[in-house]
Every structure is written in C-alpha cells, then in structure tokens.
C-alpha cells in the first residue's frame, strides 16, 4: 500500500468514525469530520483526487450555493448573512469526502451499516427517555426536531433494505433497528414525522412491488393495527387529535409565523429581508400581536423561510435543487430498479415533508447527514461498476 492508498484508507475510517458518532456526540462527529478534512488536504497536495459526479444532481446544488453566496454579498448585515451561508455550506464536508475518496461500493455499504449502529444507540436512549416520561425524546441531542429529521431519513431506508434481497444477510439486524427506530419515533412525538412515515411506507411498498393490488391487504392491515394502537394509547391519541385542532398552540403559532414570513416576502419579493435576518425582522416588525412564542428565530417552513430571507431568487434556487434531487432519484429508480435510488428518493421526500412544518434545512446534524447520504448514494449508484451506459457524468 502506497502513501496515497494509506491516506484514502484513513479518510474512509474517519468517515466511519463520523458514522458511528453522528447521533451520539456532536463533538466526536465534528472531530472525525475535521480529521478526515485534514487528511483530505494532505492527500490532495500529494495527488488531486478525481471526482466523477452526475451533472443533473450537482448543477442545481452549485446554483443554489452560488445564489446564497451572491445574496450574502448584497445583504445589509454581512455577519448574519455569512453565518447563514456557512451554516448551509459548512455541513458539506462529509459529502465532499465521500465523493472524492470512497471508490468502492463495499465502503458505502460499511458506512451505512456503521450509521445504523449509531442510530440503534440513539433509538435505545430515546426509548429510555420516553419510558421515563419524556414524550418529546431527542435522544443524545437537545433538539427534538434534529432527531426526528434523522429518523425520517433512516426509517424508509431501513424499510427498503429489509425488503431488498441485496441486504439479505443483514435482514434480521436491519429489521431490529427499524423496529426500534419506529418506537423511538413514537416517543419523539413529532407529528409531521408520523405523517411522513405513514405516507412513505405504503408508497414504498407500492413502488417496490409495482402493484397496488398486491400490497393493498398489507396496507389495510397496517392501518387497522395503527388505528388500534392510537386509540388504545392515550398519549398517542391525544397527540394525533391535535393535528386538526387549530386552537392547539403549536398549530396556531405556526400559522401566525407563516403569515409573518409571507408578509416579509410580500414587502421584499425579489431578494427577501436578507440572509440570516429573519430573526431580526420577525422580532422588530413582523411578529403578530397574537403570538405567544415570541422568541422564534425561523418560519417553521423551508419554503416560507426561503421566501422571507431570500425572496424569489433564493426560493427558486432552493426549489430547483430539491426538486431536481427528487426528480432524478425517482427517475433513476424507474429506469434502473436499483433500490439505492428508491432509498435516497424516500429519504429526500421524508425531509421534504418534514420541511412543511419546520425549517429543517437549518438543522446542522440532520442536513449534514442528508448530504452525506446523498454522496453515498451517488457513489454507490454511479461508480464505474454500476454506471449505466447513458449516464451523464462530469469528471473534474
């Protein structure tokens, strides 16, 4: 093994360290990401890595991050704008490390399995919290929505892996992790995640088996069991009932915040109030007099947050990026029937559903995971041994 190969191996194990700690300790996860980044710099000085990337995924991402950088330059508050841009781009290092230095499908599979180990520890701790009375369990983190965002990505991925013959040797283990993830999701208590999973799992069954008729009985039985569970557990029943109760404070406050964000956009339609300046404008000009949650710092919705802070320019770039990812991952599934495409499509759709009631694009832990999963998918799907003949790939 030469020096380049040693460095590539060390970078891979740094990513494995991140995978094993991302749900448990932010400090430990950051340490492994920084270590991998330092090794990557050394490795790049010795020999520039060759990155093969599908243009249809990368170009919308470059457009989005370029647009955010451009909007930061015209912001009235450079400090707030730079903080927001750094928040968006700083989480991309695992994405870049995976794209540049992981060249074997076996490495991607190992990385995903290591992530499930970290997820299992987080699930068990969240369940422990729930059993001790914390019905908004955030596991090792202090942000309930961050943990919810991790679950909404991994539950559909695990669900497909359990169905897929390629993961046959790990099926019992993956089913074990999936079961505990669902239980942890219930104790996490994030209603939009319950909705997302309830939509995604039946949809994935239909897509995987390509037949509504074949899976319909399973869906009906599952709905009956869920109904029995919700009606027999007072905590779940009470929480589910609040979904349509507009007098419930969480619901009413979100509506007020959405109206405030829309007002910001109407007053600043082209470029918004400025990157990172939503908290200032909300607190000083746009907060509803009826609002009770007066310290909110975001709009609890990705689309309205983008409209408020970046106007039509940033909103369009964001929609193009996320829409392209959804479209091309689903298109890859239709053309290849490769379950990795279906996994990533489902994870993206889960993130999108969550974004309807929370600004999850601003959550560092879950979005760093999302873009890492994206790079893992792109490498697994488009490595030379698995690339389609007509793939549009740009080498840089």
Short mmCIF file of C-alpha atoms in Angstrom, two decimals, residues 80-273:
data_model
loop_
_atom_site.label_atom_id
_atom_site.label_comp_id
_atom_site.label_asym_id
_atom_site.label_seq_id
_atom_site.Cartn_x
_atom_site.Cartn_y
_atom_site.Cartn_z
CA UNK A 80 -25.70 37.40 9.72
CA UNK A 81 -25.51 36.54 6.01
CA UNK A 82 -22.10 34.89 6.31
CA UNK A 83 -23.28 32.90 9.34
CA UNK A 84 -26.25 31.64 7.34
CA UNK A 85 -24.13 30.74 4.28
CA UNK A 86 -21.59 29.00 6.47
CA UNK A 87 -24.41 27.10 8.12
CA UNK A 88 -25.52 25.92 4.68
CA UNK A 89 -22.06 25.05 3.33
CA UNK A 90 -20.16 24.01 6.46
CA UNK A 91 -22.13 20.78 6.70
CA UNK A 92 -20.99 19.69 3.21
CA UNK A 93 -17.58 18.27 4.18
CA UNK A 94 -18.73 14.62 4.62
CA UNK A 95 -20.44 14.99 1.22
CA UNK A 96 -17.16 16.05 -0.40
CA UNK A 97 -15.09 13.42 1.40
CA UNK A 98 -17.38 10.63 0.26
CA UNK A 99 -17.44 11.85 -3.35
CA UNK A 100 -13.68 12.34 -3.56
CA UNK A 101 -12.25 9.40 -1.63
CA UNK A 102 -14.72 6.50 -1.43
CA UNK A 103 -14.39 4.44 -4.59
CA UNK A 104 -15.76 1.02 -3.64
CA UNK A 105 -19.38 0.00 -3.11
CA UNK A 106 -18.31 -2.11 -0.15
CA UNK A 107 -17.11 1.07 1.58
CA UNK A 108 -20.51 2.70 1.08
CA UNK A 109 -22.28 -0.35 2.48
CA UNK A 110 -19.98 -0.44 5.53
CA UNK A 111 -20.55 3.27 6.13
CA UNK A 112 -24.32 2.78 6.04
CA UNK A 113 -24.12 -0.16 8.46
CA UNK A 114 -21.99 1.89 10.86
CA UNK A 115 -24.65 4.59 10.73
CA UNK A 116 -27.30 2.06 11.73
CA UNK A 117 -25.20 1.15 14.79
CA UNK A 118 -25.17 4.81 15.87
CA UNK A 119 -28.89 5.03 15.13
CA UNK A 120 -29.59 1.98 17.32
CA UNK A 121 -27.84 3.58 20.30
CA UNK A 122 -29.83 6.77 19.74
CA UNK A 123 -33.08 4.81 19.44
CA UNK A 124 -32.48 2.95 22.68
CA UNK A 125 -31.71 6.15 24.57
CA UNK A 126 -34.79 7.89 23.12
CA UNK A 127 -36.94 4.93 24.18
CA UNK A 128 -35.40 5.11 27.66
CA UNK A 129 -36.27 8.82 27.78
CA UNK A 130 -39.82 8.07 26.69
CA UNK A 131 -40.30 5.36 29.29
CA UNK A 132 -39.18 7.90 31.91
CA UNK A 133 -41.78 10.46 30.88
CA UNK A 134 -40.08 12.46 28.12
CA UNK A 135 -42.59 12.26 25.27
CA UNK A 136 -40.57 14.61 23.05
CA UNK A 137 -37.44 12.49 23.24
CA UNK A 138 -34.45 13.96 21.43
CA UNK A 139 -32.06 11.13 22.32
CA UNK A 140 -28.46 12.31 22.84
CA UNK A 141 -29.09 15.67 21.21
CA UNK A 142 -31.01 18.56 22.74
CA UNK A 143 -33.05 19.22 19.61
CA UNK A 144 -36.14 17.08 19.16
CA UNK A 145 -36.54 18.03 15.50
CA UNK A 146 -32.94 17.10 14.68
CA UNK A 147 -33.52 13.55 15.89
CA UNK A 148 -36.87 13.49 14.08
CA UNK A 149 -35.07 14.51 10.89
CA UNK A 150 -32.63 11.63 11.26
CA UNK A 151 -35.48 9.16 11.78
CA UNK A 152 -37.47 10.39 8.79
CA UNK A 153 -34.49 9.63 6.57
CA UNK A 154 -33.49 6.30 8.05
CA UNK A 155 -36.87 4.64 8.62
CA UNK A 156 -37.69 4.47 4.87
CA UNK A 157 -34.10 3.46 4.06
CA UNK A 158 -34.24 0.62 6.58
CA UNK A 159 -37.71 -0.38 5.38
CA UNK A 160 -36.47 -0.81 1.80
CA UNK A 161 -33.30 -2.60 2.94
CA UNK A 162 -35.43 -5.13 4.85
CA UNK A 163 -37.37 -5.82 1.64
CA UNK A 164 -34.32 -5.97 -0.63
CA UNK A 165 -32.59 -9.29 -1.25
CA UNK A 166 -29.22 -7.49 -1.55
CA UNK A 167 -29.28 -6.94 2.23
CA UNK A 168 -30.47 -10.49 2.99
CA UNK A 169 -27.54 -11.34 5.26
CA UNK A 170 -28.30 -8.29 7.45
CA UNK A 171 -32.11 -8.53 7.30
CA UNK A 172 -32.71 -9.56 10.92
CA UNK A 173 -30.39 -6.88 12.23
CA UNK A 174 -31.91 -4.19 9.98
CA UNK A 175 -35.43 -5.24 10.99
CA UNK A 176 -34.34 -4.93 14.61
CA UNK A 177 -33.04 -1.38 14.02
CA UNK A 178 -36.16 -0.46 12.03
CA UNK A 179 -38.45 -1.65 14.83
CA UNK A 180 -36.63 0.35 17.49
CA UNK A 181 -36.49 3.39 15.20
CA UNK A 182 -40.28 3.32 14.84
CA UNK A 183 -40.71 3.03 18.63
CA UNK A 184 -38.25 5.90 19.11
CA UNK A 185 -40.24 7.92 16.55
CA UNK A 186 -43.39 7.49 18.65
CA UNK A 187 -41.59 8.71 21.80
CA UNK A 188 -40.05 11.57 19.81
CA UNK A 189 -43.61 12.84 19.35
CA UNK A 190 -43.01 14.88 16.18
CA UNK A 191 -46.35 14.74 14.40
CA UNK A 192 -45.10 15.65 10.92
CA UNK A 193 -42.71 12.68 11.10
CA UNK A 194 -45.62 10.39 11.95
CA UNK A 195 -47.42 11.73 8.88
CA UNK A 196 -44.31 11.38 6.69
CA UNK A 197 -43.70 7.77 7.69
CA UNK A 198 -47.41 6.93 7.34
CA UNK A 199 -47.28 8.24 3.76
CA UNK A 200 -43.86 6.91 2.79
CA UNK A 201 -44.07 3.28 3.86
CA UNK A 202 -47.24 2.41 1.89
CA UNK A 203 -45.89 4.38 -1.08
CA UNK A 204 -42.62 2.46 -0.95
CA UNK A 205 -44.44 -0.87 -0.81
CA UNK A 206 -46.36 0.05 -3.96
CA UNK A 207 -43.24 1.27 -5.77
CA UNK A 208 -41.10 -1.67 -4.71
CA UNK A 209 -43.60 -4.35 -5.70
CA UNK A 210 -45.02 -2.28 -8.60
CA UNK A 211 -48.53 -3.31 -7.71
CA UNK A 212 -51.24 -1.68 -5.61
CA UNK A 213 -53.34 -4.85 -5.69
CA UNK A 214 -50.51 -6.98 -4.32
CA UNK A 215 -49.77 -4.78 -1.31
CA UNK A 216 -53.27 -3.43 -0.61
CA UNK A 217 -54.15 -6.09 2.01
CA UNK A 218 -50.92 -5.38 3.91
CA UNK A 219 -51.63 -1.65 3.88
CA UNK A 220 -55.17 -2.18 5.17
CA UNK A 221 -53.99 -4.48 7.97
CA UNK A 222 -51.25 -1.98 8.90
CA UNK A 223 -53.77 0.88 9.05
CA UNK A 224 -56.05 -1.18 11.29
CA UNK A 225 -53.17 -2.00 13.64
CA UNK A 226 -52.08 1.65 13.74
CA UNK A 227 -55.66 2.69 14.48
CA UNK A 228 -55.89 0.21 17.35
CA UNK A 229 -52.53 1.41 18.73
CA UNK A 230 -53.50 5.08 18.57
CA UNK A 231 -56.93 4.54 20.13
CA UNK A 232 -55.58 2.35 22.94
CA UNK A 233 -52.63 4.56 23.97
CA UNK A 234 -53.91 7.84 25.45
CA UNK A 235 -50.63 9.68 24.76
CA UNK A 236 -50.71 8.83 21.06
CA UNK A 237 -54.44 9.51 20.76
CA UNK A 238 -54.12 12.94 22.36
CA UNK A 239 -51.17 13.85 20.16
CA UNK A 240 -52.88 12.68 16.95
CA UNK A 241 -56.07 14.62 17.77
CA UNK A 242 -54.06 17.86 17.91
CA UNK A 243 -53.24 17.51 14.19
CA UNK A 244 -56.55 19.11 13.23
CA UNK A 245 -57.07 21.26 16.32
CA UNK A 246 -56.24 24.82 15.27
CA UNK A 247 -56.71 26.03 18.85
CA UNK A 248 -53.70 23.92 19.84
CA UNK A 249 -50.86 26.37 20.49
CA UNK A 250 -48.26 24.67 18.30
CA UNK A 251 -50.65 24.77 15.33
CA UNK A 252 -51.88 28.32 15.84
CA UNK A 253 -48.37 29.67 16.42
CA UNK A 254 -47.12 28.12 13.21
CA UNK A 255 -49.92 29.73 11.23
CA UNK A 256 -49.01 33.11 12.73
CA UNK A 257 -45.33 32.60 11.87
CA UNK A 258 -46.21 31.58 8.32
CA UNK A 259 -48.29 34.74 7.90
CA UNK A 260 -45.36 36.83 9.18
CA UNK A 261 -42.95 35.15 6.77
CA UNK A 262 -45.36 35.71 3.88
CA UNK A 263 -45.64 39.39 4.84
CA UNK A 264 -41.83 39.69 4.73
CA UNK A 265 -41.83 38.20 1.24
CA UNK A 266 -44.63 40.50 0.03
CA UNK A 267 -42.66 43.54 1.23
CA UNK A 268 -39.33 42.25 -0.17
CA UNK A 269 -40.31 39.98 -3.09
CA UNK A 270 -37.07 39.79 -5.07
CA UNK A 271 -34.29 39.19 -2.52
CA UNK A 272 -36.18 38.93 0.78
CA UNK A 273 -35.21 40.66 4.00
#
